[in-house]
Short mmCIF file of C-alpha atoms (C1' of nucleotides) in Angstrom, two decimals:
data_model
loop_
_atom_site.label_atom_id
_atom_site.label_comp_id
_atom_site.label_asym_id
_atom_site.label_seq_id
_atom_site.Cartn_x
_atom_site.Cartn_y
_atom_site.Cartn_z
CA MET A 1 0.00 0.00 0.00
CA LEU A 2 1.20 3.50 -0.78
CA ASP A 3 2.27 5.80 2.00
CA SER A 4 -0.34 8.31 0.95
CA GLN A 5 -3.07 5.70 1.33
CA ILE A 6 -1.80 4.63 4.72
CA ALA A 7 -1.77 8.24 5.79
CA LEU A 8 -5.32 8.77 4.58
CA GLN A 9 -6.39 5.69 6.48
CA LYS A 10 -4.67 6.92 9.62
CA LEU A 11 -6.37 10.27 9.26
CA ARG A 12 -9.78 8.74 8.75
CA THR A 13 -9.39 6.47 11.76
CA TYR A 14 -8.15 9.21 14.04
CA LEU A 15 -10.92 11.57 13.05
CA LYS A 16 -13.59 8.96 13.57
CA GLU A 17 -12.23 7.90 16.95
CA ASN A 18 -12.20 11.48 18.13
CA GLN A 19 -15.44 12.52 16.52
CA LEU A 20 -13.73 15.05 14.30
CA ARG A 21 -14.62 15.91 10.70
CA PHE A 22 -13.21 14.38 7.55
CA THR A 23 -13.05 17.57 5.45
CA SER A 24 -11.99 18.12 1.86
CA GLU A 25 -9.33 20.59 3.00
CA ARG A 26 -7.64 17.96 5.12
CA VAL A 27 -7.65 15.48 2.26
CA ILE A 28 -6.29 18.03 -0.23
CA LEU A 29 -3.48 19.01 2.12
CA LEU A 30 -2.56 15.40 2.77
CA GLU A 31 -2.42 14.66 -0.96
CA GLU A 32 -0.24 17.66 -1.66
CA ILE A 33 2.15 16.68 1.09
CA PHE A 34 2.83 13.41 -0.67
CA SER A 35 3.61 15.13 -3.97
CA PHE A 36 6.25 17.16 -2.21
CA PRO A 37 9.98 17.10 -1.56
CA ALA A 38 10.93 15.31 1.62
CA HIS A 39 11.34 18.42 3.76
CA PHE A 40 9.01 21.36 3.59
CA ASP A 41 7.60 24.14 5.70
CA ALA A 42 4.14 25.62 6.21
CA GLU A 43 4.63 28.47 3.78
CA GLN A 44 5.85 26.21 0.96
CA LEU A 45 2.87 23.95 1.38
CA PHE A 46 0.53 26.93 1.46
CA ILE A 47 1.94 28.42 -1.75
CA HIS A 48 1.87 25.05 -3.48
CA VAL A 49 -1.70 24.25 -2.47
CA ARG A 50 -2.93 27.72 -3.39
CA ASN A 51 -2.19 27.09 -7.09
CA LYS A 52 -5.00 24.61 -7.41
CA HIS A 53 -7.18 25.38 -4.41
CA ASN A 54 -7.22 29.08 -3.74
CA HIS A 55 -9.81 28.96 -1.01
CA ILE A 56 -7.51 27.17 1.44
CA SER A 57 -6.16 29.53 4.06
CA ARG A 58 -2.85 29.71 5.81
CA ALA A 59 -4.62 29.08 9.10
CA THR A 60 -5.94 25.75 7.85
CA VAL A 61 -2.48 24.79 6.66
CA TYR A 62 -1.04 25.45 10.10
CA ARG A 63 -3.92 23.72 11.87
CA SER A 64 -3.69 20.68 9.60
CA LEU A 65 0.08 20.38 9.93
CA GLU A 66 -0.39 20.35 13.68
CA LEU A 67 -3.07 17.69 13.35
CA PHE A 68 -1.00 15.48 11.03
CA HIS A 69 1.89 15.81 13.41
CA LYS A 70 -0.25 14.80 16.36
CA ILE A 71 -1.53 11.75 14.49
CA GLY A 72 1.99 10.71 13.54
CA ILE A 73 1.77 11.30 9.81
CA LEU A 74 4.34 14.07 9.91
CA LYS A 75 7.48 14.73 11.86
CA LYS A 76 8.13 18.30 12.93
CA GLU A 77 11.70 19.51 13.12
CA ASP A 78 13.84 22.58 13.52
CA LEU A 79 16.43 22.34 10.81
CA GLY A 80 19.12 24.93 10.45
CA LYS A 81 17.70 27.23 13.13
CA LYS A 82 15.99 29.35 10.52
CA GLY A 83 13.18 30.42 12.75
CA TYR A 84 10.48 28.20 11.36
CA ALA A 85 9.47 24.56 11.57
CA SER A 86 10.21 21.91 8.97
CA TYR A 87 8.00 18.92 8.35
CA GLU A 88 8.52 15.57 6.73
CA VAL A 89 6.49 12.44 6.28
CA ALA A 90 6.95 10.08 9.20
CA LEU A 91 5.57 6.89 7.70
CA ASP A 92 7.45 3.86 6.52
CA ARG A 93 10.71 5.69 6.51
CA PRO A 94 13.46 4.38 8.72
CA HIS A 95 14.45 6.93 11.30
CA HIS A 96 17.27 9.10 10.09
CA ASP A 97 19.22 12.15 11.14
CA HIS A 98 20.56 15.12 9.21
CA LEU A 99 23.79 16.61 8.00
CA ILE A 100 23.27 20.26 7.16
CA CYS A 101 25.65 22.44 5.19
CA VAL A 102 25.78 25.87 6.80
CA VAL A 103 26.89 27.44 3.52
CA CYS A 104 24.38 26.13 0.98
CA GLY A 105 21.78 24.51 3.23
CA LYS A 106 22.14 21.13 1.57
CA LEU A 107 20.59 18.32 3.59
CA ILE A 108 22.01 14.80 3.75
CA GLU A 109 20.10 12.10 5.59
CA PHE A 110 21.87 9.30 7.38
CA VAL A 111 21.21 6.45 9.73
CA ASP A 112 23.64 5.03 12.25
CA ASP A 113 22.55 2.03 14.24
CA VAL A 114 25.22 2.42 16.88
CA ILE A 115 24.09 5.97 17.60
CA GLU A 116 20.49 4.79 17.80
CA GLN A 117 21.39 2.04 20.26
CA HIS A 118 23.37 4.38 22.44
CA GLN A 119 20.45 6.78 22.62
CA THR A 120 18.24 4.01 23.89
CA ALA A 121 20.86 3.08 26.45
CA ILE A 122 21.17 6.66 27.64
CA CYS A 123 17.43 6.93 28.18
CA GLU A 124 17.47 3.79 30.26
CA LYS A 125 20.33 5.09 32.32
CA TYR A 126 18.38 8.21 33.23
CA GLY A 127 15.04 6.47 33.66
CA MET A 128 13.60 8.28 30.69
CA GLU A 129 10.91 6.90 28.41
CA MET A 130 12.06 7.89 24.93
CA ILE A 131 9.54 9.45 22.58
CA GLY A 132 11.80 10.64 19.82
CA HIS A 133 15.01 12.41 19.03
CA GLN A 134 16.72 14.70 16.61
CA LEU A 135 20.35 14.85 15.66
CA GLN A 136 21.64 17.58 13.42
CA ILE A 137 25.27 17.85 12.40
CA TYR A 138 26.29 21.21 11.00
CA GLY A 139 29.25 21.62 8.72
CA ARG A 140 30.51 22.51 5.30
CA CYS A 141 29.72 20.04 2.54
CA LYS A 142 32.15 18.68 -0.04
CA GLU A 143 31.64 21.71 -2.29
CA HIS A 144 32.09 24.28 0.46
CA ARG A 145 34.67 22.91 2.84
CA LYS A 146 37.67 25.12 3.44
CA GLU A 147 40.49 22.67 4.08
CA MET B 1 41.68 31.39 34.69
CA LEU B 2 37.94 31.81 35.09
CA ASP B 3 35.65 31.24 32.16
CA SER B 4 34.33 34.76 32.46
CA GLN B 5 37.84 36.15 32.14
CA ILE B 6 38.60 33.97 29.13
CA ALA B 7 35.38 35.14 27.52
CA LEU B 8 36.24 38.77 28.18
CA GLN B 9 39.63 38.21 26.64
CA LYS B 10 38.08 36.57 23.60
CA LEU B 11 35.70 39.46 23.22
CA ARG B 12 38.43 42.05 23.52
CA THR B 13 40.59 40.29 20.94
CA TYR B 14 37.78 39.80 18.47
CA LEU B 15 36.65 43.40 18.70
CA LYS B 16 40.16 44.74 18.23
CA GLU B 17 40.83 42.47 15.26
CA ASN B 18 37.66 43.63 13.59
CA GLN B 19 37.87 47.26 14.58
CA LEU B 20 34.70 47.07 16.60
CA ARG B 21 33.98 48.85 19.88
CA PHE B 22 34.53 47.55 23.36
CA THR B 23 31.41 48.99 24.97
CA SER B 24 30.19 48.92 28.55
CA GLU B 25 26.94 47.25 27.43
CA ARG B 26 28.83 44.32 25.97
CA VAL B 27 30.86 43.90 29.14
CA ILE B 28 27.79 44.08 31.37
CA LEU B 29 25.95 41.49 29.30
CA LEU B 30 28.92 39.17 29.32
CA GLU B 31 29.21 39.44 33.10
CA GLU B 32 25.54 38.74 33.63
CA ILE B 33 25.71 35.69 31.40
CA PHE B 34 28.26 34.14 33.72
CA SER B 35 26.08 34.69 36.77
CA PHE B 36 23.33 32.76 35.09
CA PRO B 37 21.94 29.24 34.94
CA ALA B 38 23.44 27.10 32.20
CA HIS B 39 20.62 27.54 29.72
CA PHE B 40 18.88 30.83 29.14
CA ASP B 41 17.11 32.82 26.47
CA ALA B 42 17.20 36.41 25.30
CA GLU B 43 14.21 37.52 27.35
CA GLN B 44 15.53 36.04 30.60
CA LEU B 45 18.84 37.81 30.12
CA PHE B 46 17.09 41.07 29.29
CA ILE B 47 14.90 40.93 32.41
CA HIS B 48 17.85 40.01 34.61
CA VAL B 49 20.09 42.75 33.26
CA ARG B 50 17.36 45.37 33.50
CA ASN B 51 17.34 45.10 37.29
CA LYS B 52 20.71 46.76 37.59
CA HIS B 53 21.12 48.48 34.27
CA ASN B 54 17.85 49.84 33.07
CA HIS B 55 19.22 51.63 30.07
CA ILE B 56 20.11 48.42 28.24
CA SER B 57 17.63 47.64 25.49
CA ARG B 58 16.27 44.39 24.20
CA ALA B 59 17.83 45.15 20.82
CA THR B 60 21.29 45.30 22.36
CA VAL B 61 20.67 42.00 24.13
CA TYR B 62 19.79 40.33 20.84
CA ARG B 63 22.66 41.98 19.00
CA SER B 64 25.14 41.00 21.69
CA LEU B 65 23.95 37.41 21.91
CA GLU B 66 24.47 37.13 18.18
CA LEU B 67 27.94 38.60 18.55
CA PHE B 68 28.92 36.30 21.42
CA HIS B 69 27.66 33.38 19.42
CA LYS B 70 29.69 34.40 16.39
CA ILE B 71 32.82 34.72 18.53
CA GLY B 72 32.27 31.31 20.06
CA ILE B 73 31.51 32.40 23.60
CA LEU B 74 27.95 31.12 23.43
CA LYS B 75 26.26 28.19 21.82
CA LYS B 76 22.84 28.78 20.31
CA GLU B 77 20.32 25.98 20.41
CA ASP B 78 16.69 25.14 19.79
CA LEU B 79 15.59 23.19 22.81
CA GLY B 80 12.11 21.82 23.04
CA LYS B 81 10.85 23.60 19.92
CA LYS B 82 9.42 26.41 21.99
CA GLY B 83 9.70 29.03 19.34
CA TYR B 84 12.73 30.81 20.72
CA ALA B 85 16.48 30.25 20.90
CA SER B 86 18.36 29.00 23.95
CA TYR B 87 21.92 29.97 24.72
CA GLU B 88 24.62 28.48 26.87
CA VAL B 89 28.26 29.22 27.52
CA ALA B 90 30.45 27.36 25.06
CA LEU B 91 33.77 27.64 26.87
CA ASP B 92 35.59 24.98 28.79
CA ARG B 93 32.60 22.71 28.91
CA PRO B 94 32.91 19.34 27.30
CA HIS B 95 30.46 18.96 24.49
CA HIS B 96 27.21 17.46 25.66
CA ASP B 97 23.77 16.68 24.37
CA HIS B 98 20.31 16.95 25.94
CA LEU B 99 17.52 14.79 27.23
CA ILE B 100 14.33 16.82 27.41
CA CYS B 101 11.17 15.83 29.24
CA VAL B 102 8.18 16.78 27.12
CA VAL B 103 5.95 16.92 30.20
CA CYS B 104 7.90 19.10 32.62
CA GLY B 105 10.67 20.46 30.39
CA LYS B 106 13.42 19.08 32.61
CA LEU B 107 16.81 19.08 30.93
CA ILE B 108 19.43 16.41 31.49
CA GLU B 109 22.86 16.79 29.94
CA PHE B 110 24.87 13.79 28.84
CA VAL B 111 27.99 12.90 26.92
CA ASP B 112 28.53 9.73 24.95
CA ASP B 113 31.91 9.22 23.37
CA VAL B 114 30.75 6.52 21.01
CA ILE B 115 28.07 8.80 19.60
CA GLU B 116 30.63 11.56 19.20
CA GLN B 117 33.01 9.27 17.35
CA HIS B 118 30.32 8.04 15.03
CA GLN B 119 29.36 11.58 14.16
CA THR B 120 32.90 12.30 13.10
CA ALA B 121 32.96 9.13 11.03
CA ILE B 122 29.71 10.04 9.32
CA CYS B 123 31.04 13.45 8.35
CA GLU B 124 34.11 11.86 6.82
CA LYS B 125 31.98 9.43 4.90
CA TYR B 126 30.06 12.28 3.28
CA GLY B 127 33.03 14.56 2.79
CA MET B 128 31.64 17.05 5.26
CA GLU B 129 33.77 19.33 7.41
CA MET B 130 32.03 19.23 10.79
CA ILE B 131 31.39 22.51 12.58
CA GLY B 132 29.09 21.40 15.33
CA HIS B 133 26.11 19.31 16.16
CA GLN B 134 23.08 19.04 18.36
CA LEU B 135 21.34 15.97 19.64
CA GLN B 136 18.11 16.22 21.53
CA ILE B 137 16.27 13.22 22.87
CA TYR B 138 12.65 13.83 23.80
CA GLY B 139 10.82 11.67 26.29
CA ARG B 140 9.12 11.43 29.64
CA CYS B 141 11.39 11.62 32.65
CA LYS B 142 11.36 9.32 35.67
CA GLU B 143 8.59 11.35 37.33
CA HIS B 144 6.36 11.49 34.27
CA ARG B 145 6.80 8.21 32.44
CA LYS B 146 3.66 6.25 31.78
CA GLU B 147 4.77 2.62 31.80
"C1'" DT C 1 -29.45 20.20 13.89
"C1'" DT C 2 -25.34 20.09 16.22
"C1'" DC C 3 -20.73 21.20 16.71
"C1'" DC C 4 -16.44 21.02 14.52
"C1'" DA C 5 -13.74 23.29 10.74
"C1'" DT C 6 -12.78 27.02 7.86
"C1'" DG C 7 -11.41 31.74 6.15
"C1'" DC C 8 -10.30 36.08 7.28
"C1'" DA C 9 -8.12 39.43 9.65
"C1'" DA C 10 -6.24 40.67 13.81
"C1'" DA C 11 -3.32 39.36 17.51
"C1'" DG C 12 0.90 37.23 19.40
"C1'" DA C 13 5.60 36.00 20.19
"C1'" DA C 14 10.36 36.25 19.03
"C1'" DT C 15 13.51 38.74 16.62
"C1'" DT C 16 15.29 42.35 13.43
"C1'" DT C 17 15.81 46.93 11.60
"C1'" DG C 18 15.70 52.21 10.55
"C1'" DC C 19 17.09 56.18 12.41
"C1'" DA C 20 18.63 59.77 15.45
"C1'" DT C 21 21.86 60.02 18.99
"C1'" DC C 22 25.78 58.67 21.60
"C1'" DT C 23 30.49 57.18 22.30
"C1'" DA C 24 34.88 54.38 21.79
"C1'" DT C 25 38.72 54.99 19.04
"C1'" DA D 1 36.17 63.68 13.92
"C1'" DT D 2 34.71 59.28 12.36
"C1'" DA D 3 32.50 55.25 12.16
"C1'" DG D 4 30.45 51.72 14.92
"C1'" DA D 5 26.95 50.96 18.90
"C1'" DT D 6 22.84 51.97 21.29
"C1'" DG D 7 17.83 52.85 22.48
"C1'" DC D 8 13.52 53.24 20.90
"C1'" DA D 9 9.76 52.10 18.33
"C1'" DA D 10 8.23 50.28 14.25
"C1'" DA D 11 8.66 46.55 11.14
"C1'" DT D 12 9.26 41.53 10.08
"C1'" DT D 13 8.59 36.78 10.28
"C1'" DC D 14 6.35 32.78 11.67
"C1'" DT D 15 2.43 31.12 14.00
"C1'" DT D 16 -1.92 31.30 16.67
"C1'" DT D 17 -6.59 32.94 17.72
"C1'" DG D 18 -11.45 35.12 17.80
"C1'" DC D 19 -15.36 35.18 15.42
"C1'" DA D 20 -18.89 34.69 11.93
"C1'" DT D 21 -19.99 31.42 8.55
"C1'" DG D 22 -19.93 26.90 6.34
"C1'" DG D 23 -20.38 21.97 6.25
"C1'" DA D 24 -19.80 16.91 8.07
"C1'" DA D 25 -22.19 13.75 10.92
#
DNA sequence: TTCCATGCAAAGAATTTGCATCTAT
DNA sequence: ATAGATGCAAATTCTTTGCATGGAA
């Protein structure tokens, strides 16, 4: 099954369970998210969606992103400390962290099992129940390194 | 030598090298930062400094924090996605990462050498020149865990 | 028919900026 | 004397909210 279908299913289930409404705006936004680059922000989504559906407001975009995040369809992140939130689809993608070039903003995703394991161990050590984590490494990429 | 003295020295050197001014406001702010809890934000510093020095403006606080960060006296971080930046002194403290309780906001610092080493290895793998990194683990602390 | 969701504009929160004035060099 | 620095208030940027209206259940 496609991620977008799983997401739609998740949305439908969550809304039903909580007696919330399955609106066309929520469906449109969800569809657009899946026709999108991996990382995006509220404004990008708003601009993109406005092309086809110019009745959808910025407020609904923000409210829906929050909803999708709560349901677990989206991950919310602060990448590059730019003063706004980034989102990415959270489904069926192995957890990964980010390398960020401070010069050009290029994003490289990576996974490291040892780091993951150590995080789990650290939580246990401090009696913490882990919910999630974020690791960002800042640097200069191949094209912009100085040495 | 005390951290605060090292920081002052760093500031003095940087300003001279760049033909910038060594002002009383910058000295006051630097002093107050060292009489502060480890993690703070711009507003907290502003309020604190205003008690004794009520001519210092919010704008100068922001401008100075940016300066101190550029020099390397402060680290700037996004903790807990609260919509504002956190700062902490960057001198003479071993690098550490953060465990953050999503219920009460409690912050636990930790260091893990294996994680550090793997980060370096990952940068090499991708041809990246590492500048810094941030790792935040979100969860529920001992007092707030559910299981 | 009942509430939840939406659009709009206004409000908020954090941060930045324009400009006249001040001050370190 | 000459820029850079400051204070103030206004402007920006990203996000949230109040309220009247619209629409799923």
